[in-house]
PDB file of C-alpha atoms in Angstrom:
ATOM      1  CA  MET M   1       5.293  28.661  26.620  1.00  0.00           C
ATOM      2  CA  LYS M   2       7.994  26.138  24.274  1.00  0.00           C
ATOM      3  CA  ALA M   3       6.906  26.520  20.823  1.00  0.00           C
ATOM      4  CA  PHE M   4       9.386  23.795  17.900  1.00  0.00           C
ATOM      5  CA  THR M   5      10.059  22.554  14.539  1.00  0.00           C
ATOM      6  CA  LEU M   6      11.496  19.841  12.562  1.00  0.00           C
ATOM      7  CA  THR M   7      14.447  21.724  10.172  1.00  0.00           C
ATOM      8  CA  PHE M   8      16.025  19.954   7.459  1.00  0.00           C
ATOM      9  CA  GLU M   9      18.711  20.138   5.654  1.00  0.00           C
ATOM     10  CA  GLN M  10      16.872  21.557   2.612  1.00  0.00           C
ATOM     11  CA  ALA M  11      16.881  25.148   2.278  1.00  0.00           C
ATOM     12  CA  ALA M  12      13.319  24.072   0.309  1.00  0.00           C
ATOM     13  CA  CYS M  13      12.028  22.531   2.113  1.00  0.00           C
ATOM     14  CA  ASP M  14      13.183  23.763   5.812  1.00  0.00           C
ATOM     15  CA  GLU M  15      10.684  26.217   7.702  1.00  0.00           C
ATOM     16  CA  ARG M  16      12.367  27.310  10.677  1.00  0.00           C
ATOM     17  CA  PRO M  17      13.448  31.181   9.408  1.00  0.00           C
ATOM     18  CA  ILE M  18       9.452  31.865   9.447  1.00  0.00           C
ATOM     19  CA  ALA M  19       9.219  29.437  12.504  1.00  0.00           C
ATOM     20  CA  ARG M  20      11.971  31.593  14.624  1.00  0.00           C
ATOM     21  CA  GLU M  21      10.181  34.548  13.899  1.00  0.00           C
ATOM     22  CA  MET M  22       6.346  33.913  14.217  1.00  0.00           C
ATOM     23  CA  ALA M  23       8.004  32.292  17.999  1.00  0.00           C
ATOM     24  CA  ALA M  24      10.047  35.299  18.810  1.00  0.00           C
ATOM     25  CA  LEU M  25       7.066  37.279  17.450  1.00  0.00           C
ATOM     26  CA  ALA M  26       4.486  35.063  19.669  1.00  0.00           C
ATOM     27  CA  GLY M  27       6.991  35.754  23.015  1.00  0.00           C
ATOM     28  CA  ALA M  28       7.570  31.986  23.155  1.00  0.00           C
ATOM     29  CA  GLU M  29      10.606  29.796  23.671  1.00  0.00           C
ATOM     30  CA  PHE M  30      12.115  27.935  20.021  1.00  0.00           C
ATOM     31  CA  HIS M  31      13.237  25.126  19.739  1.00  0.00           C
ATOM     32  CA  PRO M  32      14.357  23.251  16.371  1.00  0.00           C
ATOM     33  CA  ILE M  33      14.585  20.144  16.225  1.00  0.00           C
ATOM     34  CA  PRO M  34      16.753  18.420  13.157  1.00  0.00           C
ATOM     35  CA  ILE M  35      16.145  15.907  11.281  1.00  0.00           C
ATOM     36  CA  VAL M  36      18.543  14.873   8.788  1.00  0.00           C
ATOM     37  CA  GLN M  37      18.010  11.745   6.222  1.00  0.00           C
ATOM     38  CA  ARG M  38      19.584   9.129   7.715  1.00  0.00           C
ATOM     39  CA  ASP M  39      17.673   9.850  11.269  1.00  0.00           C
ATOM     40  CA  LEU M  40      14.151   9.213   8.401  1.00  0.00           C
ATOM     41  CA  ALA M  41      15.629   6.046   7.113  1.00  0.00           C
ATOM     42  CA  ASP M  42      16.420   4.562  10.664  1.00  0.00           C
ATOM     43  CA  ASN M  43      12.905   5.037  11.830  1.00  0.00           C
ATOM     44  CA  PHE M  44      10.547   4.901   9.016  1.00  0.00           C
ATOM     45  CA  ALA M  45       9.801   1.107   9.278  1.00  0.00           C
ATOM     46  CA  ASP M  46       9.510   2.139  13.707  1.00  0.00           C
ATOM     47  CA  THR M  47       7.311   4.830  11.987  1.00  0.00           C
ATOM     48  CA  ILE M  48       4.870   2.534  10.200  1.00  0.00           C
ATOM     49  CA  ALA M  49       4.936  -1.105  13.111  1.00  0.00           C
ATOM     50  CA  GLN M  50       3.868   1.665  15.262  1.00  0.00           C
ATOM     51  CA  ALA M  51       1.217   4.426  13.328  1.00  0.00           C
ATOM     52  CA  GLU M  52      -0.327   0.598  11.699  1.00  0.00           C
ATOM     53  CA  THR M  53      -0.693   2.843   8.980  1.00  0.00           C
ATOM     54  CA  LEU M  54       1.660   3.308   5.584  1.00  0.00           C
ATOM     55  CA  CYS M  55       3.471   6.177   4.391  1.00  0.00           C
ATOM     56  CA  VAL M  56       3.051   7.819   1.207  1.00  0.00           C
ATOM     57  CA  ASN M  57       5.837   9.842   2.416  1.00  0.00           C
ATOM     58  CA  ALA M  58       8.435  10.657   5.135  1.00  0.00           C
ATOM     59  CA  HIS M  59       6.392  13.273   6.754  1.00  0.00           C
ATOM     60  CA  GLY M  60       4.806  10.731   9.572  1.00  0.00           C
ATOM     61  CA  VAL M  61       8.921   9.421  10.247  1.00  0.00           C
ATOM     62  CA  ALA M  62       9.427  13.257  10.990  1.00  0.00           C
ATOM     63  CA  LYS M  63       6.256  13.578  13.386  1.00  0.00           C
ATOM     64  CA  TYR M  64       7.162  10.397  14.791  1.00  0.00           C
ATOM     65  CA  ILE M  65      11.254  11.025  15.663  1.00  0.00           C
ATOM     66  CA  CYS M  66       9.598  14.339  17.776  1.00  0.00           C
TER      67      CYS M  66
ATOM     68  CA  MET V   1     -14.111   5.206  25.622  1.00  0.00           C
ATOM     69  CA  VAL V   2     -15.378   1.743  26.813  1.00  0.00           C
ATOM     70  CA  ILE V   3     -17.320   0.884  29.096  1.00  0.00           C
ATOM     71  CA  TRP V   4     -19.069  -2.249  30.873  1.00  0.00           C
ATOM     72  CA  ASP V   5     -22.216  -1.899  32.579  1.00  0.00           C
ATOM     73  CA  GLN V   6     -21.930  -5.066  35.043  1.00  0.00           C
ATOM     74  CA  THR V   7     -25.436  -4.759  35.743  1.00  0.00           C
ATOM     75  CA  ARG V   8     -27.326  -4.876  32.342  1.00  0.00           C
ATOM     76  CA  LEU V   9     -24.365  -6.726  31.118  1.00  0.00           C
ATOM     77  CA  GLN V  10     -23.644  -4.729  28.351  1.00  0.00           C
ATOM     78  CA  LEU V  11     -20.885  -3.753  27.062  1.00  0.00           C
ATOM     79  CA  MET V  12     -20.393   0.120  25.493  1.00  0.00           C
ATOM     80  CA  ALA V  13     -17.265   1.479  23.291  1.00  0.00           C
ATOM     81  CA  ALA V  14     -18.128   4.621  21.467  1.00  0.00           C
ATOM     82  CA  ARG V  15     -15.337   6.573  20.030  1.00  0.00           C
ATOM     83  CA  ASP V  16     -14.582  10.758  18.889  1.00  0.00           C
ATOM     84  CA  ARG V  17     -16.977  12.479  16.888  1.00  0.00           C
ATOM     85  CA  PHE V  18     -13.504  12.209  13.993  1.00  0.00           C
ATOM     86  CA  GLY V  19     -11.992   9.987  14.782  1.00  0.00           C
ATOM     87  CA  ILE V  20      -9.184  11.272  16.375  1.00  0.00           C
ATOM     88  CA  LYS V  21      -8.116   8.469  18.287  1.00  0.00           C
ATOM     89  CA  PRO V  22      -7.908   4.464  17.037  1.00  0.00           C
ATOM     90  CA  LEU V  23     -10.665   2.518  18.203  1.00  0.00           C
ATOM     91  CA  PHE V  24     -10.911  -1.287  16.793  1.00  0.00           C
ATOM     92  CA  ASP V  25     -12.530  -4.312  17.030  1.00  0.00           C
ATOM     93  CA  ALA V  26     -12.464  -7.851  16.467  1.00  0.00           C
ATOM     94  CA  TRP V  27     -14.330 -11.078  16.510  1.00  0.00           C
ATOM     95  CA  HIS V  28     -12.040 -14.139  17.289  1.00  0.00           C
ATOM     96  CA  GLU V  29     -14.053 -17.150  19.066  1.00  0.00           C
ATOM     97  CA  GLU V  30     -16.835 -16.069  19.820  1.00  0.00           C
ATOM     98  CA  LYS V  31     -15.258 -13.734  21.596  1.00  0.00           C
ATOM     99  CA  LEU V  32     -15.288  -9.749  20.906  1.00  0.00           C
ATOM    100  CA  TYR V  33     -11.943  -8.275  21.426  1.00  0.00           C
ATOM    101  CA  LEU V  34     -11.233  -4.323  21.692  1.00  0.00           C
ATOM    102  CA  ALA V  35      -8.377  -2.821  21.593  1.00  0.00           C
ATOM    103  CA  SER V  36      -6.946   0.797  20.427  1.00  0.00           C
ATOM    104  CA  GLU V  37      -4.107  -0.870  18.540  1.00  0.00           C
ATOM    105  CA  VAL V  38      -4.779  -3.194  16.499  1.00  0.00           C
ATOM    106  CA  LYS V  39      -0.738  -5.131  18.055  1.00  0.00           C
ATOM    107  CA  ALA V  40      -2.717  -5.403  20.941  1.00  0.00           C
ATOM    108  CA  LEU V  41      -5.820  -7.281  18.948  1.00  0.00           C
ATOM    109  CA  TRP V  42      -2.468  -9.468  17.771  1.00  0.00           C
ATOM    110  CA  ALA V  43      -1.000 -10.006  21.415  1.00  0.00           C
ATOM    111  CA  ALA V  44      -4.352 -11.173  22.979  1.00  0.00           C
ATOM    112  CA  GLY V  45      -4.208 -14.095  20.407  1.00  0.00           C
ATOM    113  CA  VAL V  46      -6.585 -12.616  17.292  1.00  0.00           C
ATOM    114  CA  PRO V  47      -4.792 -13.801  14.188  1.00  0.00           C
ATOM    115  CA  ALA V  48      -3.070 -11.397  11.586  1.00  0.00           C
ATOM    116  CA  ARG V  49      -4.112 -11.716   8.200  1.00  0.00           C
ATOM    117  CA  TRP V  50      -3.940  -9.066   6.021  1.00  0.00           C
ATOM    118  CA  ASP V  51      -7.602  -7.587   4.218  1.00  0.00           C
ATOM    119  CA  GLU V  52      -6.083  -7.176   0.765  1.00  0.00           C
ATOM    120  CA  HIS V  53      -9.895  -4.962  -0.102  1.00  0.00           C
ATOM    121  CA  GLY V  54      -8.721  -2.498   3.115  1.00  0.00           C
ATOM    122  CA  VAL V  55      -5.148  -2.334   1.550  1.00  0.00           C
ATOM    123  CA  TYR V  56      -6.474  -1.366  -1.317  1.00  0.00           C
ATOM    124  CA  ASN V  57      -8.778   0.628   0.151  1.00  0.00           C
ATOM    125  CA  SER V  58      -6.010   2.080   2.219  1.00  0.00           C
ATOM    126  CA  VAL V  59      -3.942   2.846  -1.179  1.00  0.00           C
ATOM    127  CA  ALA V  60      -6.534   3.727  -3.814  1.00  0.00           C
ATOM    128  CA  LEU V  61      -8.983   5.518  -1.798  1.00  0.00           C
ATOM    129  CA  SER V  62      -7.036   6.637   1.059  1.00  0.00           C
ATOM    130  CA  GLY V  63      -8.543   4.469   3.844  1.00  0.00           C
ATOM    131  CA  HIS V  64     -12.497   3.511   5.066  1.00  0.00           C
ATOM    132  CA  MET V  65     -14.375   4.254   7.317  1.00  0.00           C
ATOM    133  CA  GLY V  66     -15.133   0.995   9.128  1.00  0.00           C
ATOM    134  CA  ARG V  67     -12.603  -0.565   7.686  1.00  0.00           C
ATOM    135  CA  THR V  68      -8.343  -1.713   8.488  1.00  0.00           C
ATOM    136  CA  LEU V  69      -5.473  -3.207   6.278  1.00  0.00           C
ATOM    137  CA  TYR V  70      -6.092  -6.645   8.781  1.00  0.00           C
ATOM    138  CA  GLY V  71      -8.214  -9.115   8.121  1.00  0.00           C
ATOM    139  CA  GLY V  72     -11.176  -9.666  10.452  1.00  0.00           C
ATOM    140  CA  ILE V  73     -10.223  -6.414  11.868  1.00  0.00           C
ATOM    141  CA  PHE V  74     -12.590  -3.705  12.048  1.00  0.00           C
ATOM    142  CA  GLN V  75     -12.789   0.625  13.679  1.00  0.00           C
ATOM    143  CA  ILE V  76     -15.025   1.797  15.008  1.00  0.00           C
ATOM    144  CA  PRO V  77     -15.853   4.676  12.528  1.00  0.00           C
ATOM    145  CA  PRO V  78     -15.394   8.329  13.879  1.00  0.00           C
ATOM    146  CA  GLY V  79     -18.783   9.150  15.498  1.00  0.00           C
ATOM    147  CA  HIS V  80     -20.426   6.108  16.746  1.00  0.00           C
ATOM    148  CA  PHE V  81     -20.930   3.688  19.174  1.00  0.00           C
ATOM    149  CA  LEU V  82     -20.507  -0.230  19.441  1.00  0.00           C
ATOM    150  CA  ILE V  83     -23.358  -1.649  22.007  1.00  0.00           C
ATOM    151  CA  ALA V  84     -23.094  -5.269  22.947  1.00  0.00           C
ATOM    152  CA  THR V  85     -24.128  -7.933  25.304  1.00  0.00           C
ATOM    153  CA  GLU V  86     -24.848 -11.724  25.276  1.00  0.00           C
ATOM    154  CA  LYS V  87     -27.201 -12.012  22.639  1.00  0.00           C
ATOM    155  CA  HIS V  88     -26.343  -9.441  19.822  1.00  0.00           C
ATOM    156  CA  VAL V  89     -24.041  -6.513  18.705  1.00  0.00           C
ATOM    157  CA  GLN V  90     -24.957  -3.361  18.156  1.00  0.00           C
ATOM    158  CA  LEU V  91     -23.832   0.256  16.148  1.00  0.00           C
ATOM    159  CA  ASN V  92     -24.976   2.916  16.525  1.00  0.00           C
ATOM    160  CA  GLN V  93     -24.014   6.508  14.800  1.00  0.00           C
ATOM    161  CA  TYR V  94     -24.516   9.590  17.510  1.00  0.00           C
ATOM    162  CA  TRP V  95     -22.975  12.335  15.479  1.00  0.00           C
ATOM    163  CA  ASP V  96     -22.473  13.620  12.188  1.00  0.00           C
ATOM    164  CA  PHE V  97     -21.562  16.575   9.904  1.00  0.00           C
ATOM    165  CA  ASP V  98     -23.567  19.490  10.858  1.00  0.00           C
ATOM    166  CA  TYR V  99     -23.736  21.461   7.705  1.00  0.00           C
ATOM    167  CA  PRO V 100     -26.241  24.836   7.248  1.00  0.00           C
ATOM    168  CA  THR V 101     -29.116  24.765   4.357  1.00  0.00           C
ATOM    169  CA  LYS V 102     -30.005  27.528   2.228  1.00  0.00           C
ATOM    170  CA  GLU V 103     -33.313  26.935   4.935  1.00  0.00           C
ATOM    171  CA  ASN V 104     -31.949  26.743   8.232  1.00  0.00           C
ATOM    172  CA  ASN V 105     -29.142  28.901   7.686  1.00  0.00           C
ATOM    173  CA  LYS V 106     -28.269  31.792  10.439  1.00  0.00           C
ATOM    174  CA  PRO V 107     -29.324  35.213   9.747  1.00  0.00           C
ATOM    175  CA  ASN V 108     -27.060  36.606   7.962  1.00  0.00           C
ATOM    176  CA  LEU V 109     -24.495  38.622  10.098  1.00  0.00           C
ATOM    177  CA  ARG V 110     -21.771  41.620   9.926  1.00  0.00           C
ATOM    178  CA  ASP V 111     -18.347  40.508   9.407  1.00  0.00           C
ATOM    179  CA  GLN V 112     -16.983  41.497  12.325  1.00  0.00           C
ATOM    180  CA  GLU V 113     -19.819  38.570  14.290  1.00  0.00           C
ATOM    181  CA  TYR V 114     -18.824  36.207  11.963  1.00  0.00           C
ATOM    182  CA  ALA V 115     -14.777  37.472  12.505  1.00  0.00           C
ATOM    183  CA  GLU V 116     -16.048  37.345  16.639  1.00  0.00           C
ATOM    184  CA  GLU V 117     -17.435  34.343  16.806  1.00  0.00           C
ATOM    185  CA  PHE V 118     -15.495  32.307  14.617  1.00  0.00           C
ATOM    186  CA  ARG V 119     -12.438  33.871  17.386  1.00  0.00           C
ATOM    187  CA  THR V 120     -14.375  32.316  20.186  1.00  0.00           C
ATOM    188  CA  ALA V 121     -14.578  29.106  18.379  1.00  0.00           C
ATOM    189  CA  LEU V 122     -11.226  28.575  17.829  1.00  0.00           C
ATOM    190  CA  GLU V 123      -9.824  29.964  21.689  1.00  0.00           C
ATOM    191  CA  GLU V 124     -12.334  26.730  23.184  1.00  0.00           C
ATOM    192  CA  ALA V 125     -10.227  25.020  20.759  1.00  0.00           C
ATOM    193  CA  VAL V 126      -6.498  25.918  20.754  1.00  0.00           C
ATOM    194  CA  ARG V 127      -8.083  26.048  25.684  1.00  0.00           C
ATOM    195  CA  ILE V 128      -9.484  22.364  25.204  1.00  0.00           C
ATOM    196  CA  ARG V 129      -6.246  20.934  23.389  1.00  0.00           C
ATOM    197  CA  ARG V 130      -4.149  22.744  25.696  1.00  0.00           C
ATOM    198  CA  ARG V 131      -5.253  20.505  29.433  1.00  0.00           C
ATOM    199  CA  ALA V 132      -2.364  18.329  30.029  1.00  0.00           C
ATOM    200  CA  GLY V 133      -0.473  16.884  32.742  1.00  0.00           C
ATOM    201  CA  VAL V 134       2.377  18.001  31.175  1.00  0.00           C
ATOM    202  CA  ALA V 135       4.012  21.028  29.609  1.00  0.00           C
ATOM    203  CA  VAL V 136       2.603  22.030  26.294  1.00  0.00           C
ATOM    204  CA  GLY V 137       4.535  22.951  23.329  1.00  0.00           C
ATOM    205  CA  VAL V 138       3.657  24.141  20.379  1.00  0.00           C
ATOM    206  CA  ASN V 139       4.879  22.431  16.942  1.00  0.00           C
ATOM    207  CA  LEU V 140       5.220  25.310  14.076  1.00  0.00           C
ATOM    208  CA  SER V 141       5.848  24.715  10.440  1.00  0.00           C
ATOM    209  CA  GLY V 142       5.448  27.715   7.617  1.00  0.00           C
ATOM    210  CA  GLY V 143       2.043  28.750   8.142  1.00  0.00           C
ATOM    211  CA  LEU V 144      -0.361  30.707   9.390  1.00  0.00           C
ATOM    212  CA  THR V 145      -3.052  27.868  11.295  1.00  0.00           C
ATOM    213  CA  ARG V 146       0.155  27.527  14.309  1.00  0.00           C
ATOM    214  CA  ALA V 147       1.316  30.652  15.172  1.00  0.00           C
ATOM    215  CA  GLN V 148      -2.280  31.980  15.351  1.00  0.00           C
ATOM    216  CA  CYS V 149      -2.422  28.932  18.092  1.00  0.00           C
ATOM    217  CA  LEU V 150       0.482  30.048  19.410  1.00  0.00           C
ATOM    218  CA  GLY V 151      -0.802  33.490  19.370  1.00  0.00           C
ATOM    219  CA  LEU V 152      -3.189  31.743  21.052  1.00  0.00           C
ATOM    220  CA  GLN V 153      -1.938  30.829  24.012  1.00  0.00           C
ATOM    221  CA  ARG V 154       0.270  33.154  24.674  1.00  0.00           C
ATOM    222  CA  SER V 155      -2.463  36.311  24.580  1.00  0.00           C
ATOM    223  CA  THR V 156      -5.418  34.972  25.548  1.00  0.00           C
ATOM    224  CA  ILE V 157      -4.450  32.038  28.229  1.00  0.00           C
ATOM    225  CA  PRO V 158      -2.086  32.186  30.873  1.00  0.00           C
ATOM    226  CA  GLU V 159       0.639  29.926  32.089  1.00  0.00           C
ATOM    227  CA  ARG V 160       0.041  27.110  34.335  1.00  0.00           C
TER     228      ARG V 160
END
């Protein structure tokens, strides 16, 4: 079983430590996917075009990237 | 899901109960168009234009069950199906939330029985969502729900 999580540069937004802990507890293979501000900016327009909806923040962009 | 009945010359288009999968419809030059993406309707010739009320609904009211951001393009609401023949089009609801009321509530169960009922429902939900032609991964965050789903997959459902 594989598990993944999006990770961010700002510690306040980054859930990598707890996600890793949960994956280890379940015996899953853990894959962090680093997302930086540049990725969010570069993919903002594509996310709106593909999702055909409005974005109130960048969480949809992060999901689109992964 | 869209089905064309050649015998009855009737089309049926249905959306899932919660509206997870999109399904759009539009009338253009006396023809009915259906697609799971708005882009596909535009590519088929439906004109691209804004629906100001749809935009307002989306920004101020978190969207509308039947409207979209785009003029002349609608979505089949969750739990509904559309029947179209040469003469008419009808939208029908086949499902809605069924919350228990005081009158039809279940008899009181013990906490353990509620927990078992919940676990059975959750296991079934996880099992159904694991159906895929490719390897399945679990998106983890800091929340309990996703960790619970991962744990259930690991402990109760055999690896393929």
